[in-house]
mmCIF file of C-alpha atoms and ligand atoms in Angstrom:
data_model
loop_
_atom_site.group_PDB
_atom_site.id
_atom_site.type_symbol
_atom_site.label_atom_id
_atom_site.label_comp_id
_atom_site.label_asym_id
_atom_site.label_seq_id
_atom_site.Cartn_x
_atom_site.Cartn_y
_atom_site.Cartn_z
ATOM 1 C CA UNK A 1 -27.000 -18.421 38.053
ATOM 2 C CA UNK A 2 -29.192 -21.386 38.854
ATOM 3 C CA UNK A 3 -30.778 -23.112 35.887
ATOM 4 C CA UNK A 4 -34.316 -24.283 35.280
ATOM 5 C CA UNK A 5 -35.554 -27.320 33.301
ATOM 6 C CA UNK A 6 -36.351 -24.946 30.411
ATOM 7 C CA UNK A 7 -33.141 -23.014 30.629
ATOM 8 C CA UNK A 8 -30.145 -24.790 32.176
ATOM 9 C CA UNK A 9 -27.584 -22.632 33.951
ATOM 10 C CA UNK A 10 -24.781 -21.094 31.943
ATOM 11 C CA UNK A 11 -22.384 -23.573 33.566
ATOM 12 C CA UNK A 12 -24.570 -26.465 32.367
ATOM 13 C CA UNK A 13 -24.968 -25.010 28.878
ATOM 14 C CA UNK A 14 -21.218 -24.508 28.570
ATOM 15 C CA UNK A 15 -20.480 -28.042 29.756
ATOM 16 C CA UNK A 16 -22.862 -29.461 27.136
ATOM 17 C CA UNK A 17 -21.173 -27.678 24.220
ATOM 18 C CA UNK A 18 -19.012 -29.772 21.911
ATOM 19 C CA UNK A 19 -15.588 -28.354 21.071
ATOM 20 C CA UNK A 20 -14.395 -30.443 18.143
ATOM 21 C CA UNK A 21 -16.092 -32.296 15.328
ATOM 22 C CA UNK A 22 -15.335 -35.765 14.028
ATOM 23 C CA UNK A 23 -12.638 -36.943 11.587
ATOM 24 C CA UNK A 24 -9.847 -34.848 13.016
ATOM 25 C CA UNK A 25 -6.567 -35.118 11.077
ATOM 26 C CA UNK A 26 -4.410 -35.266 14.232
ATOM 27 C CA UNK A 27 -0.611 -34.995 14.305
ATOM 28 C CA UNK A 28 1.719 -37.708 13.004
ATOM 29 C CA UNK A 29 4.759 -37.163 15.204
ATOM 30 C CA UNK A 30 6.923 -39.629 13.249
ATOM 31 C CA UNK A 31 6.319 -37.669 10.035
ATOM 32 C CA UNK A 32 6.964 -34.246 11.620
ATOM 33 C CA UNK A 33 9.487 -32.264 9.531
ATOM 34 C CA UNK A 34 12.694 -30.759 10.920
ATOM 35 C CA UNK A 35 11.455 -27.168 10.517
ATOM 36 C CA UNK A 36 8.378 -25.992 12.424
ATOM 37 C CA UNK A 37 7.538 -23.538 9.626
ATOM 38 C CA UNK A 38 7.119 -26.501 7.253
ATOM 39 C CA UNK A 39 4.620 -28.172 9.575
ATOM 40 C CA UNK A 40 2.857 -24.860 10.256
ATOM 41 C CA UNK A 41 2.431 -23.994 6.571
ATOM 42 C CA UNK A 42 1.210 -27.554 5.949
ATOM 43 C CA UNK A 43 -1.462 -27.197 8.637
ATOM 44 C CA UNK A 44 -2.390 -23.721 7.382
ATOM 45 C CA UNK A 45 -2.701 -25.012 3.815
ATOM 46 C CA UNK A 46 -4.947 -27.823 5.062
ATOM 47 C CA UNK A 47 -7.108 -25.251 6.861
ATOM 48 C CA UNK A 48 -7.283 -23.063 3.730
ATOM 49 C CA UNK A 49 -8.001 -26.076 1.533
ATOM 50 C CA UNK A 50 -10.832 -27.187 3.820
ATOM 51 C CA UNK A 51 -12.386 -23.714 3.662
ATOM 52 C CA UNK A 52 -12.062 -23.072 7.399
ATOM 53 C CA UNK A 53 -13.130 -19.534 8.362
ATOM 54 C CA UNK A 54 -10.281 -17.016 8.624
ATOM 55 C CA UNK A 55 -7.550 -19.644 8.985
ATOM 56 C CA UNK A 56 -4.968 -16.832 8.903
ATOM 57 C CA UNK A 57 -6.390 -15.057 11.973
ATOM 58 C CA UNK A 58 -4.300 -15.375 15.120
ATOM 59 C CA UNK A 59 -4.180 -14.017 18.649
ATOM 60 C CA UNK A 60 -1.145 -11.809 19.243
ATOM 61 C CA UNK A 61 -0.206 -11.655 22.929
ATOM 62 C CA UNK A 62 2.127 -8.965 24.188
ATOM 63 C CA UNK A 63 3.364 -7.667 27.532
ATOM 64 C CA UNK A 64 4.442 -4.092 28.149
ATOM 65 C CA UNK A 65 7.490 -2.897 30.090
ATOM 66 C CA UNK A 66 5.742 -3.439 33.415
ATOM 67 C CA UNK A 67 4.623 -6.955 32.482
ATOM 68 C CA UNK A 68 0.973 -6.113 31.856
ATOM 69 C CA UNK A 69 -0.365 -8.554 29.293
ATOM 70 C CA UNK A 70 -2.727 -7.852 26.402
ATOM 71 C CA UNK A 71 -3.965 -9.902 23.459
ATOM 72 C CA UNK A 72 -5.906 -9.272 20.273
ATOM 73 C CA UNK A 73 -6.722 -10.904 16.944
ATOM 74 C CA UNK A 74 -4.833 -10.023 13.798
ATOM 75 C CA UNK A 75 -4.086 -11.398 10.375
ATOM 76 C CA UNK A 76 -0.990 -13.390 9.442
ATOM 77 C CA UNK A 77 0.634 -11.874 6.342
ATOM 78 C CA UNK A 78 3.351 -14.425 5.618
ATOM 79 C CA UNK A 79 5.697 -17.029 6.999
ATOM 80 C CA UNK A 80 9.151 -16.633 5.505
ATOM 81 C CA UNK A 81 12.818 -16.402 6.423
ATOM 82 C CA UNK A 82 11.994 -13.443 8.688
ATOM 83 C CA UNK A 83 9.430 -15.399 10.689
ATOM 84 C CA UNK A 84 5.681 -15.071 11.162
ATOM 85 C CA UNK A 85 4.770 -11.697 9.614
ATOM 86 C CA UNK A 86 1.946 -9.351 10.651
ATOM 87 C CA UNK A 87 1.226 -5.626 10.282
ATOM 88 C CA UNK A 88 -0.333 -2.888 12.357
ATOM 89 C CA UNK A 89 0.162 0.713 13.440
ATOM 90 C CA UNK A 90 3.424 1.138 15.345
ATOM 91 C CA UNK A 91 1.737 3.754 17.541
ATOM 92 C CA UNK A 92 -1.080 1.390 18.578
ATOM 93 C CA UNK A 93 -1.042 -0.122 22.079
ATOM 94 C CA UNK A 94 0.398 -3.370 20.686
ATOM 95 C CA UNK A 95 3.070 -1.460 18.739
ATOM 96 C CA UNK A 96 4.002 0.496 21.862
ATOM 97 C CA UNK A 97 4.111 -2.710 23.942
ATOM 98 C CA UNK A 98 6.331 -4.384 21.329
ATOM 99 C CA UNK A 99 8.712 -1.402 21.381
ATOM 100 C CA UNK A 100 8.968 -1.750 25.181
ATOM 101 C CA UNK A 101 9.141 -5.543 25.271
ATOM 102 C CA UNK A 102 9.612 -7.414 21.990
ATOM 103 C CA UNK A 103 8.645 -10.823 23.378
ATOM 104 C CA UNK A 104 5.283 -11.982 22.063
ATOM 105 C CA UNK A 105 3.206 -14.997 21.116
ATOM 106 C CA UNK A 106 0.918 -15.824 18.211
ATOM 107 C CA UNK A 107 -1.792 -18.435 18.794
ATOM 108 C CA UNK A 108 -3.663 -20.090 15.933
ATOM 109 C CA UNK A 109 -6.772 -22.227 16.509
ATOM 110 C CA UNK A 110 -8.388 -24.322 13.796
ATOM 111 C CA UNK A 111 -11.400 -25.764 15.566
ATOM 112 C CA UNK A 112 -12.653 -27.936 12.713
ATOM 113 C CA UNK A 113 -9.266 -29.655 12.573
ATOM 114 C CA UNK A 114 -8.833 -29.830 16.368
ATOM 115 C CA UNK A 115 -5.511 -28.029 16.075
ATOM 116 C CA UNK A 116 -3.704 -25.212 17.848
ATOM 117 C CA UNK A 117 -0.277 -23.709 17.180
ATOM 118 C CA UNK A 118 1.599 -21.469 19.625
ATOM 119 C CA UNK A 119 4.488 -19.446 18.216
ATOM 120 C CA UNK A 120 6.661 -17.638 20.764
ATOM 121 C CA UNK A 121 9.696 -15.389 20.482
ATOM 122 C CA UNK A 122 10.974 -11.860 19.899
ATOM 123 C CA UNK A 123 9.296 -9.576 17.368
ATOM 124 C CA UNK A 124 11.344 -7.362 15.050
ATOM 125 C CA UNK A 125 10.093 -4.470 12.873
ATOM 126 C CA UNK A 126 10.765 -5.234 9.207
ATOM 127 C CA UNK A 127 11.517 -1.619 8.277
ATOM 128 C CA UNK A 128 9.996 1.091 6.076
ATOM 129 C CA UNK A 129 10.208 -0.737 2.735
ATOM 130 C CA UNK A 130 8.354 -3.872 3.870
ATOM 131 C CA UNK A 131 5.860 -1.755 5.834
ATOM 132 C CA UNK A 132 5.122 0.467 2.825
ATOM 133 C CA UNK A 133 4.680 -2.587 0.570
ATOM 134 C CA UNK A 134 2.181 -4.073 3.026
ATOM 135 C CA UNK A 135 0.290 -0.792 3.363
ATOM 136 C CA UNK A 136 0.014 -0.308 -0.395
ATOM 137 C CA UNK A 137 -1.221 -3.887 -0.855
ATOM 138 C CA UNK A 138 -4.223 -3.164 1.389
ATOM 139 C CA UNK A 139 -7.602 -2.235 -0.036
ATOM 140 C CA UNK A 140 -8.688 1.417 -0.244
ATOM 141 C CA UNK A 141 -11.039 0.800 2.679
ATOM 142 C CA UNK A 142 -8.351 -0.771 4.866
ATOM 143 C CA UNK A 143 -5.898 2.036 4.084
ATOM 144 C CA UNK A 144 -8.566 4.638 4.892
ATOM 145 C CA UNK A 145 -9.305 2.936 8.221
ATOM 146 C CA UNK A 146 -5.631 2.934 9.168
ATOM 147 C CA UNK A 147 -5.234 6.561 8.088
ATOM 148 C CA UNK A 148 -8.417 7.894 9.654
ATOM 149 C CA UNK A 149 -7.118 8.191 13.205
ATOM 150 C CA UNK A 150 -4.956 6.824 15.999
ATOM 151 C CA UNK A 151 -5.835 3.155 16.535
ATOM 152 C CA UNK A 152 -7.337 2.434 19.968
ATOM 153 C CA UNK A 153 -7.459 6.099 21.071
ATOM 154 C CA UNK A 154 -10.851 7.150 22.544
ATOM 155 C CA UNK A 155 -13.331 8.208 19.837
ATOM 156 C CA UNK A 156 -15.669 11.151 20.567
ATOM 157 C CA UNK A 157 -18.573 9.854 18.454
ATOM 158 C CA UNK A 158 -19.453 7.630 15.474
ATOM 159 C CA UNK A 159 -19.827 10.810 13.412
ATOM 160 C CA UNK A 160 -16.279 11.874 14.188
ATOM 161 C CA UNK A 161 -15.075 8.526 12.817
ATOM 162 C CA UNK A 162 -17.313 8.699 9.722
ATOM 163 C CA UNK A 163 -16.078 12.210 8.871
ATOM 164 C CA UNK A 164 -12.408 11.248 9.347
ATOM 165 C CA UNK A 165 -12.871 7.997 7.406
ATOM 166 C CA UNK A 166 -14.553 9.751 4.450
ATOM 167 C CA UNK A 167 -11.693 12.268 4.316
ATOM 168 C CA UNK A 168 -9.103 9.473 4.588
ATOM 169 C CA UNK A 169 -10.763 7.501 1.761
ATOM 170 C CA UNK A 170 -10.750 10.593 -0.470
ATOM 171 C CA UNK A 171 -7.062 11.121 0.364
ATOM 172 C CA UNK A 172 -6.190 7.477 -0.394
ATOM 173 C CA UNK A 173 -7.961 7.664 -3.744
ATOM 174 C CA UNK A 174 -6.347 10.995 -4.653
ATOM 175 C CA UNK A 175 -2.873 9.749 -3.650
ATOM 176 C CA UNK A 176 -2.649 6.010 -4.402
ATOM 177 C CA UNK A 177 1.044 5.943 -3.434
ATOM 178 C CA UNK A 178 0.436 7.490 -0.002
ATOM 179 C CA UNK A 179 1.916 5.451 2.853
ATOM 180 C CA UNK A 180 1.031 5.927 6.508
ATOM 181 C CA UNK A 181 4.288 6.564 8.381
ATOM 182 C CA UNK A 182 2.988 4.724 11.445
ATOM 183 C CA UNK A 183 2.206 1.536 9.503
ATOM 184 C CA UNK A 184 4.629 -1.247 10.401
ATOM 185 C CA UNK A 185 5.260 -4.820 9.352
ATOM 186 C CA UNK A 186 6.740 -7.065 12.019
ATOM 187 C CA UNK A 187 8.104 -10.582 12.130
ATOM 188 C CA UNK A 188 7.903 -12.868 15.127
ATOM 189 C CA UNK A 189 11.115 -14.912 15.059
ATOM 190 C CA UNK A 190 10.165 -18.008 16.976
ATOM 191 C CA UNK A 191 12.240 -19.487 19.742
ATOM 192 C CA UNK A 192 9.584 -22.171 20.180
ATOM 193 C CA UNK A 193 6.627 -23.431 18.161
ATOM 194 C CA UNK A 194 4.181 -25.841 19.736
ATOM 195 C CA UNK A 195 1.703 -27.965 17.785
ATOM 196 C CA UNK A 196 -1.357 -29.345 19.598
ATOM 197 C CA UNK A 197 -3.770 -31.764 18.026
ATOM 198 C CA UNK A 198 -6.842 -33.504 19.302
ATOM 199 C CA UNK A 199 -7.859 -36.858 17.841
ATOM 200 C CA UNK A 200 -10.010 -39.813 18.879
ATOM 201 C CA UNK A 201 -6.844 -41.288 20.488
ATOM 202 C CA UNK A 202 -6.360 -38.238 22.718
ATOM 203 C CA UNK A 203 -4.219 -35.145 22.476
ATOM 204 C CA UNK A 204 -0.730 -34.835 21.035
ATOM 205 C CA UNK A 205 1.644 -31.960 21.718
ATOM 206 C CA UNK A 206 4.908 -31.455 19.887
ATOM 207 C CA UNK A 207 7.191 -28.550 20.717
ATOM 208 C CA UNK A 208 10.041 -27.324 18.532
ATOM 209 C CA UNK A 209 12.681 -25.313 20.384
ATOM 210 C CA UNK A 210 15.403 -23.312 18.661
ATOM 211 C CA UNK A 211 18.751 -23.797 20.337
ATOM 212 C CA UNK A 212 21.118 -20.860 20.050
ATOM 213 C CA UNK A 213 24.841 -20.818 20.493
ATOM 214 C CA UNK A 214 25.770 -19.150 23.786
ATOM 215 C CA UNK A 215 26.325 -15.451 23.222
ATOM 216 C CA UNK A 216 25.053 -15.376 19.645
ATOM 217 C CA UNK A 217 21.683 -15.285 18.008
ATOM 218 C CA UNK A 218 22.656 -17.910 15.437
ATOM 219 C CA UNK A 219 19.850 -20.429 15.219
ATOM 220 C CA UNK A 220 20.823 -24.075 15.381
ATOM 221 C CA UNK A 221 18.686 -26.946 14.227
ATOM 222 C CA UNK A 222 15.409 -27.262 16.035
ATOM 223 C CA UNK A 223 14.937 -29.805 18.782
ATOM 224 C CA UNK A 224 11.594 -31.579 18.993
ATOM 225 C CA UNK A 225 9.972 -32.974 22.107
ATOM 226 C CA UNK A 226 6.596 -34.303 23.099
ATOM 227 C CA UNK A 227 4.730 -32.603 25.947
ATOM 228 C CA UNK A 228 2.188 -33.972 28.367
ATOM 229 C CA UNK A 229 -1.255 -32.850 27.264
HETATM 230 C C1 FMN B 1 -10.346 -11.074 12.402
HETATM 231 C C2 FMN B 1 -9.618 -9.817 12.823
HETATM 232 C C3 FMN B 1 -8.473 -9.426 12.138
HETATM 233 C C4 FMN B 1 -7.771 -8.292 12.512
HETATM 234 N N1 FMN B 1 -6.612 -7.972 11.853
HETATM 235 C C5 FMN B 1 -5.865 -6.920 12.271
HETATM 236 C C6 FMN B 1 -4.594 -6.661 11.665
HETATM 237 O O1 FMN B 1 -4.111 -7.390 10.775
HETATM 238 N N2 FMN B 1 -3.907 -5.571 12.128
HETATM 239 C C7 FMN B 1 -4.385 -4.756 13.116
HETATM 240 O O2 FMN B 1 -3.727 -3.784 13.470
HETATM 241 N N3 FMN B 1 -5.580 -5.012 13.731
HETATM 242 C C8 FMN B 1 -6.323 -6.078 13.341
HETATM 243 N N4 FMN B 1 -7.522 -6.349 13.954
HETATM 244 C C9 FMN B 1 -7.972 -5.459 15.065
HETATM 245 C C10 FMN B 1 -7.228 -5.855 16.374
HETATM 246 O O3 FMN B 1 -7.801 -7.049 16.918
HETATM 247 C C11 FMN B 1 -7.287 -4.759 17.446
HETATM 248 O O4 FMN B 1 -8.628 -4.435 17.742
HETATM 249 C C12 FMN B 1 -6.556 -3.486 17.007
HETATM 250 O O5 FMN B 1 -5.401 -3.792 16.256
HETATM 251 C C13 FMN B 1 -6.151 -2.665 18.224
HETATM 252 O O6 FMN B 1 -5.307 -3.426 19.054
HETATM 253 P P1 FMN B 1 -4.392 -2.760 20.206
HETATM 254 O O7 FMN B 1 -5.239 -1.743 20.887
HETATM 255 O O8 FMN B 1 -4.042 -3.911 21.116
HETATM 256 O O9 FMN B 1 -3.179 -2.182 19.544
HETATM 257 C C14 FMN B 1 -8.237 -7.491 13.604
HETATM 258 C C15 FMN B 1 -9.388 -7.888 14.296
HETATM 259 C C16 FMN B 1 -10.067 -9.040 13.923
HETATM 260 C C17 FMN B 1 -11.296 -9.454 14.706
#
């Protein structure tokens, strides 16, 4: 759409928007640790410490058996020996896609720090015990939402949701140990983790790649390389 002096076009308004602020912490490549999880948790802690909004929110990208791609936001639950951990309903579209094709990516963006992290690799379900522990750690409201109905299925009306949610909340409160069978914790076990940082000097990209012994899944030490921005 063409703009006017009072109201520039959308293209002009978008071009005028700043992306990053000042005083960006950047990425010190020489000080980068051997393990990408160490650098990731360091960046996440800096984001938490600075009070950035939802620093643990990430975009999970998946592709189904036919290669159709989808992406959505979710919450990071942990980073541990299993990998980058998240939880959802196994019968949701993302859970179904992961069952068909376990390869996925998590993308974190901390605008105020001018940083992005891309974590790529296969996703594994962590099993009933870990899934139950995650479900029971959720608030009553979150458990009721998960229980109320099949995530992402068409909903007939807001009233239908309200009625199901009220019943689910009553059920959760009556049975505090109740676990939704469909709830699943997953870990993305990275084969590569890429750190991107903007700074007044330009952009820096550092990719960690896990080398694996031919024919085994045994991880070897990570290799690090710089990438063209
Ligand atoms: C900030 C934020 C956090 C979210 N966290 C989760 C989460 O941890 N797990 C989840 O299943 N959905 C979460 N959602 C909802 C998902 O983005 C998505 O709408 C839902 O999981 C259905 O996705 P699907 O149809 O691709 O399976 C979150 C949404 C937002 C905006």
